[in-house]
PDB file of C-alpha atoms and ligand atoms in Angstrom:
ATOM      1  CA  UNK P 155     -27.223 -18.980 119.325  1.00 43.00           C
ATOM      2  CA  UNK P 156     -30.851 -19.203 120.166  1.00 45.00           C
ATOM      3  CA  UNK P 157     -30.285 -22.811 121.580  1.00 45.00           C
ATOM      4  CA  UNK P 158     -27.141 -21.856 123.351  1.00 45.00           C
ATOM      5  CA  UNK P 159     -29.384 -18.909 125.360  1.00 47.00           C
ATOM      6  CA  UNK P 160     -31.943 -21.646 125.750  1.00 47.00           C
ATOM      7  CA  UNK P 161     -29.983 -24.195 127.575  1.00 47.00           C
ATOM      8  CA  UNK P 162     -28.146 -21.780 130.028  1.00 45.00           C
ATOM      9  CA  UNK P 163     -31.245 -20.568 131.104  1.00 45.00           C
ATOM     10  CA  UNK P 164     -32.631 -23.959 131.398  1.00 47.00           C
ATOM     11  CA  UNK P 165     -29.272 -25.268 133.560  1.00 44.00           C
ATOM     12  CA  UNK P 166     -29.412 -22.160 135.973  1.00 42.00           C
ATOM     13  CA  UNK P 167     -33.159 -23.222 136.835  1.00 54.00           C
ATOM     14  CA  UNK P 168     -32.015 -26.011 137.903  1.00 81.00           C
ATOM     15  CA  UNK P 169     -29.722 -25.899 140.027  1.00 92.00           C
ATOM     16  CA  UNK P 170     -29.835 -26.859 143.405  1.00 95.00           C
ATOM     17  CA  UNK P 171     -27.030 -26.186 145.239  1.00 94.00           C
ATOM     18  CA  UNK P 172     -28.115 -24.232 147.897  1.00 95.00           C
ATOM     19  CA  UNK P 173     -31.960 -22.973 148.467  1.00 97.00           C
ATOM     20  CA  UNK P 174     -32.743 -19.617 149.032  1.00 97.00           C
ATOM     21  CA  UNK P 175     -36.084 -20.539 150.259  1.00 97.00           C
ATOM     22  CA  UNK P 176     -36.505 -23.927 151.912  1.00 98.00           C
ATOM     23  CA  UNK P 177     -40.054 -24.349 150.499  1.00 98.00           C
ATOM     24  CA  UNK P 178     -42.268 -26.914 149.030  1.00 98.00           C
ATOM     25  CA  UNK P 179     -44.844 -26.456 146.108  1.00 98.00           C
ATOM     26  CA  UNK P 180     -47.112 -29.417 145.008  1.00 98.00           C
ATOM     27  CA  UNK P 181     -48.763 -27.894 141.974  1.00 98.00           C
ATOM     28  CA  UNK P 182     -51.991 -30.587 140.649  1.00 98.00           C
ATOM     29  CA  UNK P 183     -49.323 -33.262 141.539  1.00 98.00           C
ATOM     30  CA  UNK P 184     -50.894 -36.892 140.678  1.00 98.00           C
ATOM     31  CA  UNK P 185     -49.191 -40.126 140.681  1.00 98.00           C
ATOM     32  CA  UNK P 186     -50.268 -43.252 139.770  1.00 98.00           C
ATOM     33  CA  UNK P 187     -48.814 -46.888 140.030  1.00 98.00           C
ATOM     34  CA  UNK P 188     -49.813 -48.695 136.753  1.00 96.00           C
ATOM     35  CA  UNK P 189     -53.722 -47.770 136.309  1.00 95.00           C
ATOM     36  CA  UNK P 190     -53.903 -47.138 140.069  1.00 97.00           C
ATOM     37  CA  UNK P 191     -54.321 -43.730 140.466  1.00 97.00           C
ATOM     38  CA  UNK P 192     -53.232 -42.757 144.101  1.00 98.00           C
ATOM     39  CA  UNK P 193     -52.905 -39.048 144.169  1.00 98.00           C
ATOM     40  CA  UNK P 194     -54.978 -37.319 141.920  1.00 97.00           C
ATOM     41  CA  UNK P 195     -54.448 -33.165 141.834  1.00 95.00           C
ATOM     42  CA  UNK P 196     -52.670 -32.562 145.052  1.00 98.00           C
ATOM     43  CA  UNK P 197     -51.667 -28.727 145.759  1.00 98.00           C
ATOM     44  CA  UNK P 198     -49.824 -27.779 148.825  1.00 98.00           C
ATOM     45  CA  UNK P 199     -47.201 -25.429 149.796  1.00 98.00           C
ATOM     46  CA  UNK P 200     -44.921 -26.482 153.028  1.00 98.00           C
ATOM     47  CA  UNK P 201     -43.171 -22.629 153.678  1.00 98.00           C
ATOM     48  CA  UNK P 202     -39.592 -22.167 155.090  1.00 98.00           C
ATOM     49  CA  UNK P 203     -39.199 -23.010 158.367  1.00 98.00           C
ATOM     50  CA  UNK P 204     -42.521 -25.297 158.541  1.00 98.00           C
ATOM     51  CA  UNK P 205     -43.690 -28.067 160.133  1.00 98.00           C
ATOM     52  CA  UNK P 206     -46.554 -30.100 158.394  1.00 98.00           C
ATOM     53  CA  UNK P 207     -47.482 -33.255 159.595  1.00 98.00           C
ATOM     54  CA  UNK P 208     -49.026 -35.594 156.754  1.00 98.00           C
ATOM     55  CA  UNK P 209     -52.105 -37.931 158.341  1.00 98.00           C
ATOM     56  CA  UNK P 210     -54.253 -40.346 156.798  1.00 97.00           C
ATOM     57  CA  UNK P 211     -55.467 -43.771 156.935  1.00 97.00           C
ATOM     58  CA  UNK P 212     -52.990 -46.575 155.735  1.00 96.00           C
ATOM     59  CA  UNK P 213     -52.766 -46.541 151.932  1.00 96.00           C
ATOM     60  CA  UNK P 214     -53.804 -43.310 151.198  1.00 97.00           C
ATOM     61  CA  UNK P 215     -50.522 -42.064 149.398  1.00 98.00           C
ATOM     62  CA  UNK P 216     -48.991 -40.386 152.631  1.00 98.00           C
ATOM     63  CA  UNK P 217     -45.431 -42.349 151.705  1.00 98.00           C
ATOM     64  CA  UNK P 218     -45.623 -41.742 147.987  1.00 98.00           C
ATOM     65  CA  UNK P 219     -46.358 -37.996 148.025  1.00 98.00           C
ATOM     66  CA  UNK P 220     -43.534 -36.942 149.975  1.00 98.00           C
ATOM     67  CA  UNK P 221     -41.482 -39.832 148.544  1.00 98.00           C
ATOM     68  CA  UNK P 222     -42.005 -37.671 145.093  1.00 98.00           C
ATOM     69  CA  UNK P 223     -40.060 -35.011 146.904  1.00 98.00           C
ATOM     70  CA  UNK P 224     -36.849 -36.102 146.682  1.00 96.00           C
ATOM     71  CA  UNK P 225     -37.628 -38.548 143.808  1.00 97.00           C
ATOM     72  CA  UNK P 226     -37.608 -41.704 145.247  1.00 97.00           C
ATOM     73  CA  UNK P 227     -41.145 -42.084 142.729  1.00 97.00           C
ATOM     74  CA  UNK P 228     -41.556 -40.063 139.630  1.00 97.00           C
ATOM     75  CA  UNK P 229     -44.530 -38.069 139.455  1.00 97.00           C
ATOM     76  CA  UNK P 230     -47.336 -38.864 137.147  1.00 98.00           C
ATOM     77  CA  UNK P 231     -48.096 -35.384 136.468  1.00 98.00           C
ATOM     78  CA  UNK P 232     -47.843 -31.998 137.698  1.00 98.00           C
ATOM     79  CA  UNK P 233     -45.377 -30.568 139.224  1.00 98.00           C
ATOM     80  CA  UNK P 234     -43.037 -30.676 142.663  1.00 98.00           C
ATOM     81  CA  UNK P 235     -41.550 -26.577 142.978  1.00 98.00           C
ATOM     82  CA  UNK P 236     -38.241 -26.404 145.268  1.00 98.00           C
ATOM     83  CA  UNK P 237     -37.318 -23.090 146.298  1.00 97.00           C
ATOM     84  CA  UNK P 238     -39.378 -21.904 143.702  1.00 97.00           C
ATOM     85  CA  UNK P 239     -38.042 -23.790 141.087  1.00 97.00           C
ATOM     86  CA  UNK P 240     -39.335 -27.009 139.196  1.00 97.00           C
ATOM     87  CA  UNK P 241     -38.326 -30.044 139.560  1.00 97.00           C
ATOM     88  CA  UNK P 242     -39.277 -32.410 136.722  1.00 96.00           C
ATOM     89  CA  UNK P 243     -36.610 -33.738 134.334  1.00 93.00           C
ATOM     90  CA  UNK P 244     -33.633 -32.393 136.393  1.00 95.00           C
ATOM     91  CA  UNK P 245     -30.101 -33.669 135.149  1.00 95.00           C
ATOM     92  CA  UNK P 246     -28.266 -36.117 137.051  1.00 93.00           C
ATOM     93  CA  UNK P 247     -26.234 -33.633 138.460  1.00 93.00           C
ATOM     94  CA  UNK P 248     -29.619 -31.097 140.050  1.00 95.00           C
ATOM     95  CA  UNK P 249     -31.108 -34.245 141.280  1.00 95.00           C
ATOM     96  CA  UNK P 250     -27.475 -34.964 143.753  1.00 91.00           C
ATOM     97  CA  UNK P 251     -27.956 -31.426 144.879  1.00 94.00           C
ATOM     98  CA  UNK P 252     -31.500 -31.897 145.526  1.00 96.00           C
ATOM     99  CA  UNK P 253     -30.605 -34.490 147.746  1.00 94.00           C
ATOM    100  CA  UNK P 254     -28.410 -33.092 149.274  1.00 93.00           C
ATOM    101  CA  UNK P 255     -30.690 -30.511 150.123  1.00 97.00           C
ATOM    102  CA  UNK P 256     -33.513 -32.544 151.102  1.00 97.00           C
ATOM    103  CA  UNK P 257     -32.946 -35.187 153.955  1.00 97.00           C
ATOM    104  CA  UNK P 258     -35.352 -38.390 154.153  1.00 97.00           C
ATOM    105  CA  UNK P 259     -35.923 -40.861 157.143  1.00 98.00           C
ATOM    106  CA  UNK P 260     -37.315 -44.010 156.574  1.00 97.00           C
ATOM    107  CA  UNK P 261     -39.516 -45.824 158.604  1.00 96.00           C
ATOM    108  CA  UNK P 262     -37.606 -48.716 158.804  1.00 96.00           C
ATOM    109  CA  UNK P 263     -34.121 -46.624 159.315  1.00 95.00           C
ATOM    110  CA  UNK P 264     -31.963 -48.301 156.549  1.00 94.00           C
ATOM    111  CA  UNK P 265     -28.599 -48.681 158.272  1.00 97.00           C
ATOM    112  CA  UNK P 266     -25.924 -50.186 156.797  1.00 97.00           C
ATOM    113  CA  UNK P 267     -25.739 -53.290 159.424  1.00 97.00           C
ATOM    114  CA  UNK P 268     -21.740 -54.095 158.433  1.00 98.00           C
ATOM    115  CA  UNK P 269     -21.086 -50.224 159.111  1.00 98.00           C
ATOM    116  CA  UNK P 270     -20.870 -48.616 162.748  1.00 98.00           C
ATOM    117  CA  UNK P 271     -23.032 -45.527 163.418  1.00 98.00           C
ATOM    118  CA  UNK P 272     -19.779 -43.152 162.778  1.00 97.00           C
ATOM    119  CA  UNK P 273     -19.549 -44.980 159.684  1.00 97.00           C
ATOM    120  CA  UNK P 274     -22.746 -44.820 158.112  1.00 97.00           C
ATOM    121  CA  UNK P 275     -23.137 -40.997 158.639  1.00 97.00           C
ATOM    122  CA  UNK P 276     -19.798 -40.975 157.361  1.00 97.00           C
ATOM    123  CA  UNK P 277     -20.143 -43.394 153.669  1.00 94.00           C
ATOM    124  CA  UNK P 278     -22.261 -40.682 152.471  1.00 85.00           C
ATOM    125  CA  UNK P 279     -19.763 -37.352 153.082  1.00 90.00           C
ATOM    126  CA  UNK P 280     -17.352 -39.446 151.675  1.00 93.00           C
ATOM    127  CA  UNK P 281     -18.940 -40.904 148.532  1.00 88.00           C
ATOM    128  CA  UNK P 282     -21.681 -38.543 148.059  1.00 82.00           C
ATOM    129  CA  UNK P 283     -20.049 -35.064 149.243  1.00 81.00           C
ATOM    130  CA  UNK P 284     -16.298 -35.545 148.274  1.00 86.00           C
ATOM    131  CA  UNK P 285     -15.502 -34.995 152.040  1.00 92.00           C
ATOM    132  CA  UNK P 286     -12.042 -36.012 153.674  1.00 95.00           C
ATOM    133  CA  UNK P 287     -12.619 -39.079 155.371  1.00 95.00           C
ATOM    134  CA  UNK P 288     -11.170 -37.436 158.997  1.00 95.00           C
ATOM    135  CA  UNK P 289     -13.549 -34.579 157.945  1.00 95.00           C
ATOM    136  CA  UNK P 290     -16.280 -36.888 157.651  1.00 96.00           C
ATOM    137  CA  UNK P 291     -15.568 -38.761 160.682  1.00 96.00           C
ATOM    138  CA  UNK P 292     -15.452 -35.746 162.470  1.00 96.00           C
ATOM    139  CA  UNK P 293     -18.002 -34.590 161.311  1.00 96.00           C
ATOM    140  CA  UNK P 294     -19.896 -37.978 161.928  1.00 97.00           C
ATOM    141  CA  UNK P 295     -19.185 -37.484 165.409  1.00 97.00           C
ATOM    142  CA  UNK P 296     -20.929 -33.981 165.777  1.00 97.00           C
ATOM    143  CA  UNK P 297     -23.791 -35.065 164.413  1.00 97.00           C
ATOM    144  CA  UNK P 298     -24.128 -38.123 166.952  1.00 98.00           C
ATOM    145  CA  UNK P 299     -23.647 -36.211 169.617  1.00 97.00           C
ATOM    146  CA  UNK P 300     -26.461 -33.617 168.084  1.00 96.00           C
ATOM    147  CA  UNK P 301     -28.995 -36.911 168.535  1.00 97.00           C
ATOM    148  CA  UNK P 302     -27.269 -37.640 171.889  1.00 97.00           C
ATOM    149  CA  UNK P 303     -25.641 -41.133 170.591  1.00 98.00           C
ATOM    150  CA  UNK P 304     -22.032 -39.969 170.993  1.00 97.00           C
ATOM    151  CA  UNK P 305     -21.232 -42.791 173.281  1.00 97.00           C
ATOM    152  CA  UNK P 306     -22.222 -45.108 170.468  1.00 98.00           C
ATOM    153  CA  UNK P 307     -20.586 -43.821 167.773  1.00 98.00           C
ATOM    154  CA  UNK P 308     -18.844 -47.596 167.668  1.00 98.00           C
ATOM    155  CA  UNK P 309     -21.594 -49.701 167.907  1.00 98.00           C
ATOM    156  CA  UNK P 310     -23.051 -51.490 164.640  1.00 98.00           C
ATOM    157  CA  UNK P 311     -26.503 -51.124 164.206  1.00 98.00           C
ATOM    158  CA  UNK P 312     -27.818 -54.756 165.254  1.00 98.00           C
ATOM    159  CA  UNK P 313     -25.707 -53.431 169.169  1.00 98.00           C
ATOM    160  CA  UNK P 314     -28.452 -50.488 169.135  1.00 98.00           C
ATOM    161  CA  UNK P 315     -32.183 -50.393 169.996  1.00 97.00           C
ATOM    162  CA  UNK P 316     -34.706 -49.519 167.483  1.00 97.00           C
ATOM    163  CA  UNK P 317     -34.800 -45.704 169.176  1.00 98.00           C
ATOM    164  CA  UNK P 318     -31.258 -45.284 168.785  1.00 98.00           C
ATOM    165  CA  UNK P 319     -31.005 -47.168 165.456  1.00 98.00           C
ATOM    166  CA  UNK P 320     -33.623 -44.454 164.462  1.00 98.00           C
ATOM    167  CA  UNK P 321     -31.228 -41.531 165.696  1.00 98.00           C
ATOM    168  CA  UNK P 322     -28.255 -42.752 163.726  1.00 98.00           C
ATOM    169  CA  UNK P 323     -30.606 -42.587 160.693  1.00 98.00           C
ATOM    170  CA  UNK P 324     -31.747 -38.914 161.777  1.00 98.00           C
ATOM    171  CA  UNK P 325     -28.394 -37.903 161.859  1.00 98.00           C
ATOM    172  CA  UNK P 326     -27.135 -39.615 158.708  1.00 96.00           C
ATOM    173  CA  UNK P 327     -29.927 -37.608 157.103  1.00 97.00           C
ATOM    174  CA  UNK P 328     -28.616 -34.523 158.558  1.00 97.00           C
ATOM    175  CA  UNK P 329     -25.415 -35.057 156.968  1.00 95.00           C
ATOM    176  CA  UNK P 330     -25.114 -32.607 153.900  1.00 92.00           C
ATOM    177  CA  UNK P 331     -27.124 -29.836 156.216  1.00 95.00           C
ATOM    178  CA  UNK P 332     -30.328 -30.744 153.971  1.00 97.00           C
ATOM    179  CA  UNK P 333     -32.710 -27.231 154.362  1.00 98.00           C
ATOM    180  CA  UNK P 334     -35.764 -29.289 154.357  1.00 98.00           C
ATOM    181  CA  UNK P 335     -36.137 -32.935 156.135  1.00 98.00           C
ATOM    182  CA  UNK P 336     -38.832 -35.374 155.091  1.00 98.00           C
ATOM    183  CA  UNK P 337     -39.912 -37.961 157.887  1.00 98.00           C
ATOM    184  CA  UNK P 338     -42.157 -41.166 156.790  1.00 98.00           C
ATOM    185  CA  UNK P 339     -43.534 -42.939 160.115  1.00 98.00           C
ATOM    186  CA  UNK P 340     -39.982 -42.471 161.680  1.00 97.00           C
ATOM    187  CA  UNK P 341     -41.525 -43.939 165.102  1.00 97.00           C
ATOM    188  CA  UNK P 342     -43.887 -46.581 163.527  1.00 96.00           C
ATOM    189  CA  UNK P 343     -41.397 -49.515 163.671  1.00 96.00           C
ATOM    190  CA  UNK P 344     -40.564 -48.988 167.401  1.00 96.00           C
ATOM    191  CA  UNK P 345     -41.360 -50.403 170.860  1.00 95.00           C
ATOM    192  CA  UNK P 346     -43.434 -47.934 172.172  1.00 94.00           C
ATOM    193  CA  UNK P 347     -41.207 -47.131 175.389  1.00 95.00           C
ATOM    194  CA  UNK P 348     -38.445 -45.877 172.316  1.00 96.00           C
ATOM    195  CA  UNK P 349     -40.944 -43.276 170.499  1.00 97.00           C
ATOM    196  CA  UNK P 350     -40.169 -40.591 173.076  1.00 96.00           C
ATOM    197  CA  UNK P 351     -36.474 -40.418 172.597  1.00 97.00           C
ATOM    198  CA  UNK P 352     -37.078 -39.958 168.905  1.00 97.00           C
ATOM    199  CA  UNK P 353     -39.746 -37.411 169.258  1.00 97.00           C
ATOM    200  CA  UNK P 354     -37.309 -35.429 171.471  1.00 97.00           C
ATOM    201  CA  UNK P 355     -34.830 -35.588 168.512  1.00 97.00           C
ATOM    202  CA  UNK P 356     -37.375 -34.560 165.861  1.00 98.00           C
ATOM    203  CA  UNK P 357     -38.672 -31.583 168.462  1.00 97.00           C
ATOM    204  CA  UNK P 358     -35.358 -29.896 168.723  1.00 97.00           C
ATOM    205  CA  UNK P 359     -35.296 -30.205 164.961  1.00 97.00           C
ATOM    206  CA  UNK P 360     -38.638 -28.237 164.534  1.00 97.00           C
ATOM    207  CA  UNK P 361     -38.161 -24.774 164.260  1.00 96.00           C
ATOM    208  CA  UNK P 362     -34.755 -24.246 164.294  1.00 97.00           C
ATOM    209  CA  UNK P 363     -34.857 -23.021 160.082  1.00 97.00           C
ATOM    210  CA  UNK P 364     -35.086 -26.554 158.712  1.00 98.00           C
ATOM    211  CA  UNK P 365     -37.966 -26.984 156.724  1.00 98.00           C
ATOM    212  CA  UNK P 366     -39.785 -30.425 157.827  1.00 98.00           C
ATOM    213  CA  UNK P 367     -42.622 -32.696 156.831  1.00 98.00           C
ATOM    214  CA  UNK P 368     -43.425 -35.475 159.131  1.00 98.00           C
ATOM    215  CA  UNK P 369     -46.043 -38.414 158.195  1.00 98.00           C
ATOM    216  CA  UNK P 370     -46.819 -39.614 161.447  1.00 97.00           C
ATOM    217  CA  UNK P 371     -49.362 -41.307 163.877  1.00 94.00           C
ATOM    218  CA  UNK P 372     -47.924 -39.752 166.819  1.00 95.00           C
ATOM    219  CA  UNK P 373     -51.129 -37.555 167.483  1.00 95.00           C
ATOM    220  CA  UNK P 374     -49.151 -35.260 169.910  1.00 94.00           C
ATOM    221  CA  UNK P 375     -46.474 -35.033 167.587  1.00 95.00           C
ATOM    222  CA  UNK P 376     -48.774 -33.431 165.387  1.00 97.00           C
ATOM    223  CA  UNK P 377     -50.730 -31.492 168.004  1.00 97.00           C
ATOM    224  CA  UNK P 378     -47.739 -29.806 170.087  1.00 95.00           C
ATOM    225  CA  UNK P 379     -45.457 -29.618 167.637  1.00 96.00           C
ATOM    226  CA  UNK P 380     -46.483 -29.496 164.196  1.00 98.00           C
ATOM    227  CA  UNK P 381     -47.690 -25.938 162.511  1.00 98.00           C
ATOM    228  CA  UNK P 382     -50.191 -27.439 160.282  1.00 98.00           C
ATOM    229  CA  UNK P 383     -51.909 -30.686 159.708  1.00 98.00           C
ATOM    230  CA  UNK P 384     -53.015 -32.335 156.493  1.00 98.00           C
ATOM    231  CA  UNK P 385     -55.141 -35.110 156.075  1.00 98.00           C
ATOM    232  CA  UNK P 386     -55.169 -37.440 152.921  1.00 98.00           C
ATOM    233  CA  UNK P 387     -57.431 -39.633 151.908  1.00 97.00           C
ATOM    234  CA  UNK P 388     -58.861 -41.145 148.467  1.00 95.00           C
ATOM    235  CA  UNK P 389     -55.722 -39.222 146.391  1.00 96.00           C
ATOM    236  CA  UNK P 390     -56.714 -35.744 147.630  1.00 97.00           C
ATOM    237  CA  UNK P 391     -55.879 -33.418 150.945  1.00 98.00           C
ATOM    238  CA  UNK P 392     -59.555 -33.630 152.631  1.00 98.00           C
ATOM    239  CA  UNK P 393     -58.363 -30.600 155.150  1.00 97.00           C
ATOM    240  CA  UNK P 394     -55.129 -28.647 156.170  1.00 98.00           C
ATOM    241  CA  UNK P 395     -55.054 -26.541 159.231  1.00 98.00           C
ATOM    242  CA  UNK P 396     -53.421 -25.662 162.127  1.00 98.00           C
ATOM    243  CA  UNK P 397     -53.382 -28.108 165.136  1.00 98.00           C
ATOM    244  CA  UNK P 398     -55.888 -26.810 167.461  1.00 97.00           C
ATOM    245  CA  UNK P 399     -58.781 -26.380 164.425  1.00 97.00           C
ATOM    246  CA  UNK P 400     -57.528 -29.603 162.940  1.00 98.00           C
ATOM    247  CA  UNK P 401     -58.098 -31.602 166.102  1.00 97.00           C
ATOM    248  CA  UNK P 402     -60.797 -29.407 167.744  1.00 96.00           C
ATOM    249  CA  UNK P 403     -62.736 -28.855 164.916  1.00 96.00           C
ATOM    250  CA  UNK P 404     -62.336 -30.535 161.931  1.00 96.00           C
ATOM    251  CA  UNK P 405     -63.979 -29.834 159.329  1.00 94.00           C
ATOM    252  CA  UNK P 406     -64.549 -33.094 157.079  1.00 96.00           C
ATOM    253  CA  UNK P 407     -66.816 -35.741 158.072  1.00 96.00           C
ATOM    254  CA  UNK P 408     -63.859 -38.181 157.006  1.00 96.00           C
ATOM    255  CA  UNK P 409     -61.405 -36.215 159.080  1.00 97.00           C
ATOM    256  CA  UNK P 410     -63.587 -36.600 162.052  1.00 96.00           C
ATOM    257  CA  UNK P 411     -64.212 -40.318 161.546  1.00 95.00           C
ATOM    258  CA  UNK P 412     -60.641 -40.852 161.253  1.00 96.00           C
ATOM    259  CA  UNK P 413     -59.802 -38.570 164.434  1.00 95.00           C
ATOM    260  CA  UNK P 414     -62.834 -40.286 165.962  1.00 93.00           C
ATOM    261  CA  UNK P 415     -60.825 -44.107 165.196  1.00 93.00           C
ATOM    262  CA  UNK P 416     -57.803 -42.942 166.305  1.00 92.00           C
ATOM    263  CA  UNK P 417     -58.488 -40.783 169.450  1.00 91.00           C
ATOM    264  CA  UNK P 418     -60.703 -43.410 170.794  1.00 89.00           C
ATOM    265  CA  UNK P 419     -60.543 -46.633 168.988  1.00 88.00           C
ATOM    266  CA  UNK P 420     -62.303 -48.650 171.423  1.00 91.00           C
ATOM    267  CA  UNK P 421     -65.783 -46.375 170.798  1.00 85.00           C
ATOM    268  CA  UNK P 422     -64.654 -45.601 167.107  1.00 78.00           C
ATOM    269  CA  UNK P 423     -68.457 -45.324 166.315  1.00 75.00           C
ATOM    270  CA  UNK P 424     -69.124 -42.880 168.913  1.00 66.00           C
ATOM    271  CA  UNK P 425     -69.605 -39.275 167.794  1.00 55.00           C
TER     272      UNK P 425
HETATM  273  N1  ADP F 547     -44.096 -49.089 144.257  1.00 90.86           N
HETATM  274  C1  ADP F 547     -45.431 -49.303 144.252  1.00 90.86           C
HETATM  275  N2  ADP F 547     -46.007 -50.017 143.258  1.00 90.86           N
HETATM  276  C2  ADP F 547     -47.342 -50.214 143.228  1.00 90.86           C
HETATM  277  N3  ADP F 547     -48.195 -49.757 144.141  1.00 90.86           N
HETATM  278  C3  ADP F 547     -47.683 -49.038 145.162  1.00 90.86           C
HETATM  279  C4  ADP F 547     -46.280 -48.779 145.266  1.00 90.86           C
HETATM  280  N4  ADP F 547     -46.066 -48.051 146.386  1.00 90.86           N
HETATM  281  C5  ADP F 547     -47.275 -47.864 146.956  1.00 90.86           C
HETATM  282  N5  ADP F 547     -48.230 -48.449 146.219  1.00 90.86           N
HETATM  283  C6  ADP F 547     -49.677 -48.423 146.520  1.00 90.86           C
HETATM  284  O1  ADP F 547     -50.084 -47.074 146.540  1.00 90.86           O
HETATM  285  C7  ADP F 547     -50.984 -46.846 147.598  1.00 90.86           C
HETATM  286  C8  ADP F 547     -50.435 -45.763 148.514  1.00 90.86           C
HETATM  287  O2  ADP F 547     -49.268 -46.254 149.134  1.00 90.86           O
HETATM  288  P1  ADP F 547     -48.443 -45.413 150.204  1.00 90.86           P
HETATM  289  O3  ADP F 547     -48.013 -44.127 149.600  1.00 90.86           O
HETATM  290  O4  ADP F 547     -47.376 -46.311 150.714  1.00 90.86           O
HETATM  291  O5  ADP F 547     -49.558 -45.129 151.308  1.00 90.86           O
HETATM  292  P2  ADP F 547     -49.400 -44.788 152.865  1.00 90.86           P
HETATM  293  O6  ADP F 547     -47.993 -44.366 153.088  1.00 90.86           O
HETATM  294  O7  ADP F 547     -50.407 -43.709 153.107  1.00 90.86           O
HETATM  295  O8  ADP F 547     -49.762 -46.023 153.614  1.00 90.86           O
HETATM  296  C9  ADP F 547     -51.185 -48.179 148.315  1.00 90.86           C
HETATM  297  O9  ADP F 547     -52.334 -48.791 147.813  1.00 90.86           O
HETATM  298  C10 ADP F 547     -49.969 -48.964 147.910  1.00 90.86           C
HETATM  299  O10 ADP F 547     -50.258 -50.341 147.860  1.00 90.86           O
HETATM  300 MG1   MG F 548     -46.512 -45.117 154.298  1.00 90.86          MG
END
């Protein structure tokens, strides 16, 4: 009887289906890759709504930590909170609705190359969701035209720039209508004339409910658009704060050497 009790209690925490609150706890969340420890004791919480962009020199853990999210790495220790609720040693079945709920984009973009744009937004309503495939298709469609690629809804991915390769992916993640949209470098792969078009994507994305947290380079990214900043380095957040303190007046010597490098990298030395 006792166990009975136990377990429905334990199955109704996790469920996510739908979150009430699209929020984001890191409680002393460390993860380590064989004796490497590369986060040690992170605590963070993104709110509803949010937009926190994730800086930090190369290697510092930016990829893993919100690749921990949505499990793409399993966490060391600690713990990852969704909507309140944990997330460690979730059933097959809360992990798909976790996923659901929580889009990613990839640096890279990850297209399926034998698939047309329509198609790959569509493979996962279809296989993941249970949609109809006109449904999907439909659906597909809607989404393209949300990232303003409805003209190419035909085209296979090796057809599209890197900027427009990079919208397909934004909309594929937009599929399920995720509450809370995880972005790792989504601009770092492209031509630098192509960064605009997918900043303008990721703008009208910010602060429309979605909950998003954007590792990115793209300083005005995080300046304009972002609410709050954080800044990793050495396995621990070194500052978090909002754009204008963060940039204006930062408060660790690191965070200043590192705005310092990448503000003005041809007098990185200058103060
Ligand atoms: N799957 C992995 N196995 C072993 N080491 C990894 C793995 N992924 C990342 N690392 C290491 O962990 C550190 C942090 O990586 P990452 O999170 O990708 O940093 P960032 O995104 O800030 O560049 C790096 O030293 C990287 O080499
Ligand atoms: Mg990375």
């Amino acid at each position: 009887m006792r166990s009975g009790l136990f377990s429905r209690s334990a199955a109704s925490a996790a469920d996510f289906s739908h979150l009430e609150q699209a929020s984001v706890t890191f409680s002393e969340v460390a993860k380590r890759y064989g004796d490497r420890p590369v986060l040690k004791g992170i605590n963070l919480s993104v709110t509803p709504g949010e937009v926190v962009a994730i800086l930090g020199p190369s290697g510092s853990g930016k990829s893993t930590l919100i690749r921990l999210i949505n499990q793409l790495e399993t966490l060391t220790s600690g713990d990852i909170l969704i909507d309140g609720k944990s997330t460690r040693q979730l059933s097959r079945q809360a992990l798909r609705q976790l996923r659901s709920r929580v889009g990613f984009v990839f640096q890279q973009f990850n297209l399926y190359s034998h698939l047309t744009a329509r198609q790959n937004i569509a493979l996962a309503l279809k296989h993941v969701h249970g949609w109809r495939p006109a449904e999907a298709e439909t659906r597909a469609e809607a989404l393209l035209a949300q990232v303003g690629m409805a003209e190419k809804a035909d085209h296979y991915p090796e057809a599209l720039s890197g900027g427009q390769q990079q919208r397909v992916a934004i909309a594929r993640a937009l599929a399920s209508s995720p509450q809370i949209i995880l972005f790792d470098e989504p601009t770092s792969a492209l031509d630098p004339e192509m960064i605009g078009e997918v900043l303008m994507v990721m703008k009208a994305l910010a602060h429309s409910g979605i909950t998003m947290i954007v590792v990115t380079h793209e300083m005005q990214f995080a300046r304009e658009i972002a609410d709050r900043v954080v800044f990793i380095d050495g396995g621990h957040i070194l500052e978090e704060a909002p754009p204008e303190q963060f940039f204006q007046h930062p408060s660790h010597p690191r965070t200043r050497r590192f705005l310092q490098k990448v503000l003005n990298p041809l007098h990185p030395g200058a103060v």
